Structures are given as structure tokens and as C-alpha cells.
Amino acid sequence: MSAAPVPSSDGIGIANLPNQKHKIVAKRGAHFTMMVVGESGLGKTTLVNTLFTTELSPAKNYNKRHYKQLDKLTEVEIIKAELEEKQFKVKLTVIDTPGFGDYVNNRDSWSPIVDFIDDQHEAYMRQEQQPQREEKTDLRVHACLYFIRPTGHTLKPLDIEIMKRLGTRVNLIPVVAKADTLTQNDLFLFKQRVREVIAAQGIRIYQPPVENDDEASAEHARMLTDAIPFSIIGSTEDVQTPDGRVVKGREYLWGVAEVENENHCDFRKLRSLLIRTHMLDLISTTEELHYENYRQQQMETRKFGEPKVKKVDNPKFKEEEEQLRKRFTEQVKAEEARFRQWEQHLIAERDRLNKDLEMAHGAIKSLEGELDNLQAGYGRGGSARR
């Protein structure tokens, strides 16, 4: 009888699976889609360029943004790039939303943004239902940076409205733009107020997962959570500090606001969340939570392969539609008033005719009575002559 083979001291090789996964991911690369939402002039483009240390999008001329006031539309712009670091490639997609919040009437200005996010889930779900699925186009948004204007007060109603809608569809990460325009004390109080409004309004934002088995990672995740909303300074320019260092930042009369100085802003924390430590979690949360929620909701209300019912209303024509509806309502009210007046006239005419008819009936009865009296008198006179 032969002896059973003795397993090697390093096991059967299951522990090597992470290395295999690493090789597959390194070979395949990754793709990451990020959306930036906020009013014009808050530094969205500058922050994206600063995050990835390259000019993904040229700076915009905001002096001309008021020329499009008549359009009253939020646009969606897609910027694609391929980044490489230490032979690892990431296909990056940045989705900008120019026009959001730039108008006096911003009602429904979030519709193109929300519709775009839903449409990407829909497009991916439709591709999964096809027989051939080798090459799927995936523009599902993995992270959405929402830029808050540094007013020093609190969130505006428009901010609350769109953040509620975004939080249920995407990993929402609020950031306070241009943090160097507030003092440290004002910035601290402003962030605290924003957190209170987010909690009171039930707005869902992305929370880094806390891994209890790794104390260092857990502490880092708690630090990132405490920093939300991230205060941001964006700049692609090199400036020299008073001590001679050359850094990315903004130069003022009182000194230099450094982008990567954690005493000045939370840029490094945000970059760590988006890229260094939680990019894969953002991707997996999108796939396992937001996409699955959308898919489940659609599968419960639609048959397999049935196209999504498109909304008839279009934000571009909403104002015209409301004006037409108002005009139609006024015309209906005017017709109803005319009809009531005509109805009252008919009722009055009917009452007059009924009264005349009653008078005529009374006159006829009176004549009939007189006729009966005459006939009775004639009968008595004839019998007396005989």
C-alpha cells in the first residue's frame, strides 16, 4: 500500500489567489467614471486637472456663460483619457455638467444629470440582456463630486434637492469649493452646518467602509468620514512659498494657500478617497448597490426585453408647456363663465315662459268658466220660455 503524498509546507496554493487577481487586474487595467456637479466658476475643471496632474479639460471662459440664458439647459459633457502609472493603466471618464445652477429659474435643472445617470444603468442593463456581451460600453458613474459654494451659511434649496436625487443613484461626495475664501473658523462652522443639513434631510452620501480587522485602514476611513464635506483648493499653477518651496497653490498678499497642505484644505484626503484607497470600493458599490437597485426596480415593473418608458416632458419645453397649460386653463374658465351666463339666461327665459304659460292656463280656465256660466244661463232662459 503506497503512502499518501505529504502536502508541501506552503499549502495547496489557495493563498496565492490574490496574486493571480493582481496579475489579471494589472493586465486588464481599470476604468473609472467620475461626475462633477455644481455651479459655474466653482473650480470643477481645475480640481479635476489637479487631481490627475494633467490637463484633461481646458479652462472655460465663464464670461460667455450668460449668452446661453435663453437655453436654460444643463448640459452633459464627457471627457475621456487614459492614465498610466507604473505600467498600470486606468481609462478615466470625467462627466461635466455645465449650465447647472446658472439661471434665475433653476427648477428641473437637475433632470439632465439624473436622466444621464439612469440612462447609463439602463444602457448597461440592455447590453447584459444581449446574446453577445464581449464588448460592453460602461459609463456608469462611480463617484459624483458635488461642489458647494462657500457661502459660509448653509446649503441652498437647490443643493438639497439635487443631492437627495443623486444620493440614491450614485456615490455622492460633497465638497466645499474654493475653501481658501473662508477663514479656518468659518470653514469649520460651515462644514458642520452642511453635515447637519445632510443628516436632517436624509441625504445619502458615500461613507468609506470601516474594516475592523485592519486598525490602520479603519482609522484612515474614520478620518475621511470626519472630513466630509471635503474643503478643496484647486490650482495647477506652481507658486513659491516664503520658505522657498515650490508647490501647487494660490498666491495671495498674506501668503500661499497650498493645495496639498492638509492644514489648508482636504485635497489630499479627497484624492486618497477617489484614487489611492477607495477607487475599487467606489466601483464595486456602484455595481453591487446602485446598479442592482436600478435593475431590480426596472425588472419589477417591466417585462424582459421591454424598452424603458421615456418621459414625455422635456425640461427645455417645460416653461412653454406651463404657459400653454395656463392659457388653456384661462380659456376653459372663460368658456365656463360664458356657459354659466348662458345657462342663467336660459333658466330666466324658462321661468318667464313658464310664468307666461301659467298665465295663459289661468286665462283659459277663466274663459272656460265664463263659457260654462253663459251656457248655464242660456239653458235656464230657454226652459222658462217654454
Coordinates of N, CA and C in Angstrom, one line a residue, residues 127-238:
Q127 N -27.4 45.9 -22.5 CA -26.3 45.2 -23.0 C -26.1 43.8 -22.4
E128 N -26.4 43.7 -21.1 CA -26.3 42.5 -20.4 C -27.4 41.5 -20.9
Q129 N -28.4 42.0 -21.5 CA -29.5 41.1 -22.0 C -29.3 40.6 -23.4
Q130 N -28.2 41.1 -24.0 CA -27.9 40.7 -25.4 C -27.2 39.3 -25.5
P131 N -27.3 38.6 -26.5 CA -26.6 37.3 -26.7 C -25.1 37.5 -26.7
Q132 N -24.6 38.5 -27.4 CA -23.2 38.8 -27.4 C -22.8 39.9 -26.5
R133 N -21.9 39.6 -25.5 CA -21.6 40.6 -24.4 C -20.1 40.8 -24.3
E134 N -19.4 40.5 -25.3 CA -17.9 40.7 -25.2 C -17.5 42.1 -25.0
E135 N -18.0 43.0 -25.8 CA -17.6 44.4 -25.6 C -18.8 45.3 -25.2
K136 N -18.8 45.6 -23.9 CA -19.9 46.4 -23.3 C -19.4 47.8 -23.0
T137 N -20.1 48.8 -23.4 CA -19.8 50.2 -23.1 C -20.4 50.5 -21.7
D138 N -19.5 50.9 -20.9 CA -19.9 51.1 -19.5 C -19.5 52.6 -19.1
L139 N -20.6 53.4 -18.9 CA -20.4 54.8 -18.5 C -21.1 55.0 -17.1
R140 N -21.4 53.9 -16.4 CA -22.0 54.1 -15.1 C -21.1 54.9 -14.2
V141 N -21.7 55.9 -13.5 CA -20.9 56.9 -12.7 C -20.5 56.2 -11.4
H142 N -19.2 56.2 -11.1 CA -18.7 55.6 -9.9 C -18.6 56.5 -8.8
A143 N -18.4 57.8 -9.1 CA -18.4 58.8 -8.0 C -18.9 60.1 -8.5
C144 N -19.6 60.9 -7.7 CA -20.1 62.2 -8.1 C -19.7 63.2 -7.1
L145 N -18.8 64.1 -7.5 CA -18.4 65.2 -6.7 C -19.4 66.4 -6.8
Y146 N -20.0 66.7 -5.7 CA -21.0 67.8 -5.7 C -20.3 69.0 -5.1
F147 N -20.2 70.1 -5.9 CA -19.5 71.3 -5.4 C -20.4 72.3 -4.7
I148 N -20.1 72.6 -3.5 CA -20.9 73.5 -2.7 C -20.3 74.9 -2.7
R149 N -21.0 75.9 -3.0 CA -20.5 77.3 -2.9 C -20.2 77.7 -1.5
P150 N -19.0 78.2 -1.2 CA -18.6 78.6 0.1 C -19.2 79.9 0.6
T151 N -20.6 79.8 0.9 CA -21.3 81.0 1.3 C -21.0 81.3 2.8
G152 N -20.7 80.3 3.6 CA -20.5 80.5 5.0 C -21.8 80.3 5.8
H153 N -22.9 80.0 5.1 CA -24.2 79.9 5.8 C -24.6 78.4 5.8
T154 N -25.2 77.9 4.8 CA -25.7 76.5 4.8 C -26.0 76.1 3.3
L155 N -26.5 74.9 3.1 CA -26.9 74.5 1.8 C -28.1 75.3 1.3
K156 N -28.1 75.5 0.0 CA -29.3 76.2 -0.6 C -30.4 75.1 -1.0
P157 N -31.6 75.5 -1.1 CA -32.7 74.6 -1.5 C -32.3 73.8 -2.8
L158 N -31.7 74.4 -3.7 CA -31.3 73.7 -5.0 C -30.3 72.6 -4.6
D159 N -29.3 72.9 -3.7 CA -28.3 71.9 -3.3 C -29.0 70.7 -2.7
I160 N -29.9 71.0 -1.8 CA -30.6 69.9 -1.1 C -31.4 69.0 -2.1
E161 N -32.1 69.7 -3.0 CA -33.0 69.0 -3.9 C -32.2 68.0 -4.8
I162 N -31.1 68.5 -5.4 CA -30.4 67.6 -6.3 C -29.6 66.6 -5.5
M163 N -29.1 66.9 -4.3 CA -28.3 66.0 -3.6 C -29.2 64.8 -3.1
K164 N -30.4 65.1 -2.8 CA -31.4 64.0 -2.5 C -31.5 63.0 -3.7
R165 N -31.6 63.6 -4.9 CA -31.8 62.7 -6.0 C -30.6 62.0 -6.4
L166 N -29.4 62.6 -6.3 CA -28.1 62.0 -6.6 C -27.8 60.9 -5.6
G167 N -28.0 61.1 -4.3 CA -27.6 60.2 -3.3 C -28.2 58.8 -3.4
T168 N -29.4 58.7 -4.0 CA -30.0 57.4 -4.2 C -29.5 56.7 -5.5
R169 N -28.8 57.4 -6.3 CA -28.4 56.8 -7.6 C -26.9 56.6 -7.8
V170 N -26.1 57.3 -7.0 CA -24.6 57.3 -7.2 C -23.9 57.6 -5.9
N171 N -22.6 57.2 -5.9 CA -21.8 57.5 -4.7 C -21.5 59.0 -4.7
L172 N -22.3 59.7 -3.8 CA -22.3 61.2 -3.7 C -21.2 61.6 -2.7
I173 N -20.3 62.5 -3.2 CA -19.2 63.0 -2.3 C -19.3 64.6 -2.4
P174 N -19.8 65.2 -1.3 CA -19.9 66.7 -1.3 C -18.5 67.3 -1.0
V175 N -18.2 68.4 -1.7 CA -17.0 69.1 -1.5 C -17.3 70.6 -1.4
V176 N -16.6 71.3 -0.5 CA -16.7 72.8 -0.4 C -15.7 73.4 -1.3
A177 N -16.2 74.0 -2.4 CA -15.2 74.6 -3.3 C -14.6 75.9 -2.8
K178 N -13.4 76.2 -3.3 CA -12.7 77.4 -3.0 C -12.6 77.7 -1.5
A179 N -12.1 76.7 -0.8 CA -12.1 76.8 0.7 C -11.2 77.9 1.1
D180 N -10.3 78.4 0.3 CA -9.4 79.5 0.7 C -10.1 80.8 0.8
T181 N -11.4 80.9 0.4 CA -12.1 82.1 0.6 C -12.7 82.3 1.9
L182 N -12.6 81.3 2.8 CA -13.1 81.3 4.1 C -12.0 81.2 5.1
T183 N -12.2 81.8 6.3 CA -11.2 81.6 7.4 C -11.4 80.2 7.9
Q184 N -10.4 79.7 8.7 CA -10.4 78.3 9.2 C -11.6 78.1 10.1
N185 N -11.9 79.1 10.9 CA -13.1 79.0 11.8 C -14.4 79.0 11.1
D186 N -14.5 79.9 10.1 CA -15.8 80.0 9.3 C -15.9 78.7 8.5
L187 N -14.8 78.1 8.0 CA -14.9 76.9 7.2 C -15.3 75.7 8.1
F188 N -14.8 75.7 9.3 CA -15.2 74.6 10.3 C -16.7 74.7 10.6
L189 N -17.2 75.9 10.8 CA -18.6 76.1 11.2 C -19.5 75.8 9.9
F190 N -19.0 76.2 8.8 CA -19.8 75.9 7.5 C -19.9 74.4 7.3
K191 N -18.8 73.7 7.4 CA -18.8 72.2 7.2 C -19.8 71.6 8.2
Q192 N -19.7 72.1 9.4 CA -20.6 71.5 10.5 C -22.1 71.7 10.1
R193 N -22.4 72.9 9.6 CA -23.8 73.2 9.2 C -24.2 72.3 8.1
V194 N -23.3 72.1 7.1 CA -23.6 71.3 5.9 C -23.9 69.8 6.4
R195 N -23.1 69.3 7.3 CA -23.3 68.0 7.8 C -24.6 67.8 8.5
E196 N -25.0 68.9 9.3 CA -26.3 68.9 10.0 C -27.5 68.8 9.0
V197 N -27.4 69.6 7.9 CA -28.4 69.7 6.9 C -28.5 68.3 6.2
I198 N -27.4 67.7 5.9 CA -27.3 66.4 5.2 C -28.0 65.4 6.1
A199 N -27.7 65.4 7.4 CA -28.4 64.4 8.3 C -29.8 64.7 8.4
A200 N -30.2 66.0 8.6 CA -31.6 66.3 8.8 C -32.5 66.0 7.6
Q201 N -31.9 66.2 6.4 CA -32.7 66.0 5.2 C -32.6 64.5 4.7
G202 N -31.9 63.7 5.4 CA -31.8 62.3 5.0 C -31.1 62.1 3.7
I203 N -30.1 63.0 3.3 CA -29.3 62.9 2.1 C -28.3 61.7 2.2
R204 N -28.3 60.8 1.3 CA -27.3 59.7 1.3 C -26.0 60.2 0.6
I205 N -24.9 60.0 1.3 CA -23.6 60.3 0.8 C -22.7 59.1 0.9
Y206 N -21.7 59.1 0.2 CA -20.7 57.9 0.3 C -20.0 57.9 1.6
Q207 N -20.0 56.8 2.3 CA -19.2 56.7 3.5 C -18.2 55.6 3.3
P208 N -16.9 55.9 3.5 CA -15.8 54.9 3.3 C -16.1 53.8 4.3
P209 N -16.0 52.5 3.9 CA -16.2 51.4 4.8 C -15.1 51.3 5.8
V210 N -15.5 50.9 7.0 CA -14.5 50.8 8.1 C -14.2 49.3 8.3
E211 N -13.0 48.9 8.1 CA -12.6 47.5 8.2 C -12.0 47.3 9.6
N212 N -12.8 46.6 10.4 CA -12.3 46.5 11.8 C -11.1 45.6 12.0
D213 N -10.9 44.7 11.0 CA -9.7 43.8 11.1 C -8.4 44.5 10.8
D214 N -8.5 45.7 10.3 CA -7.3 46.4 9.9 C -7.4 47.8 10.6
E215 N -6.7 48.0 11.7 CA -6.9 49.2 12.5 C -6.4 50.4 11.8
A216 N -5.3 50.3 11.0 CA -4.8 51.5 10.2 C -5.8 51.9 9.2
S217 N -6.4 50.9 8.4 CA -7.4 51.3 7.4 C -8.6 51.8 8.0
A218 N -9.0 51.2 9.2 CA -10.2 51.7 9.9 C -10.0 53.2 10.3
E219 N -8.9 53.5 10.9 CA -8.6 54.8 11.3 C -8.6 55.8 10.1
H220 N -8.0 55.4 9.0 CA -8.0 56.2 7.8 C -9.4 56.5 7.3
A221 N -10.2 55.4 7.3 CA -11.6 55.6 6.9 C -12.4 56.6 7.8
R222 N -12.2 56.4 9.1 CA -12.9 57.4 10.0 C -12.4 58.8 9.8
M223 N -11.1 59.0 9.5 CA -10.6 60.3 9.3 C -11.2 60.9 8.0
L224 N -11.4 60.1 7.0 CA -12.0 60.6 5.7 C -13.5 60.9 6.0
T225 N -14.2 60.1 6.8 CA -15.6 60.4 7.1 C -15.7 61.7 7.8
D226 N -14.8 61.9 8.8 CA -14.9 63.1 9.6 C -14.6 64.4 8.7
A227 N -13.9 64.2 7.6 CA -13.6 65.4 6.8 C -14.7 65.8 5.8
I228 N -15.7 64.9 5.7 CA -16.8 65.2 4.7 C -17.7 66.3 5.3
P229 N -18.0 67.3 4.5 CA -17.7 67.6 3.1 C -16.2 68.1 3.0
F230 N -15.5 67.6 2.0 CA -14.1 68.0 1.8 C -13.9 69.4 1.4
S231 N -13.1 70.1 2.1 CA -12.8 71.5 1.7 C -11.7 71.5 0.7
I232 N -11.8 72.1 -0.4 CA -11.0 72.0 -1.6 C -10.4 73.3 -2.1
I233 N -9.1 73.3 -2.4 CA -8.4 74.3 -3.1 C -7.9 73.7 -4.4
G234 N -8.3 74.2 -5.5 CA -7.8 73.7 -6.8 C -6.8 74.7 -7.5
S235 N -5.7 74.2 -8.0 CA -4.8 75.0 -8.7 C -3.8 74.1 -9.4
T236 N -3.5 74.4 -10.7 CA -2.5 73.7 -11.4 C -1.2 74.5 -11.6
E237 N -1.2 75.7 -10.9 CA 0.0 76.6 -11.0 C 1.0 76.3 -9.9
D238 N 2.3 76.4 -10.3 CA 3.3 76.3 -9.3 C 3.6 77.7 -8.7

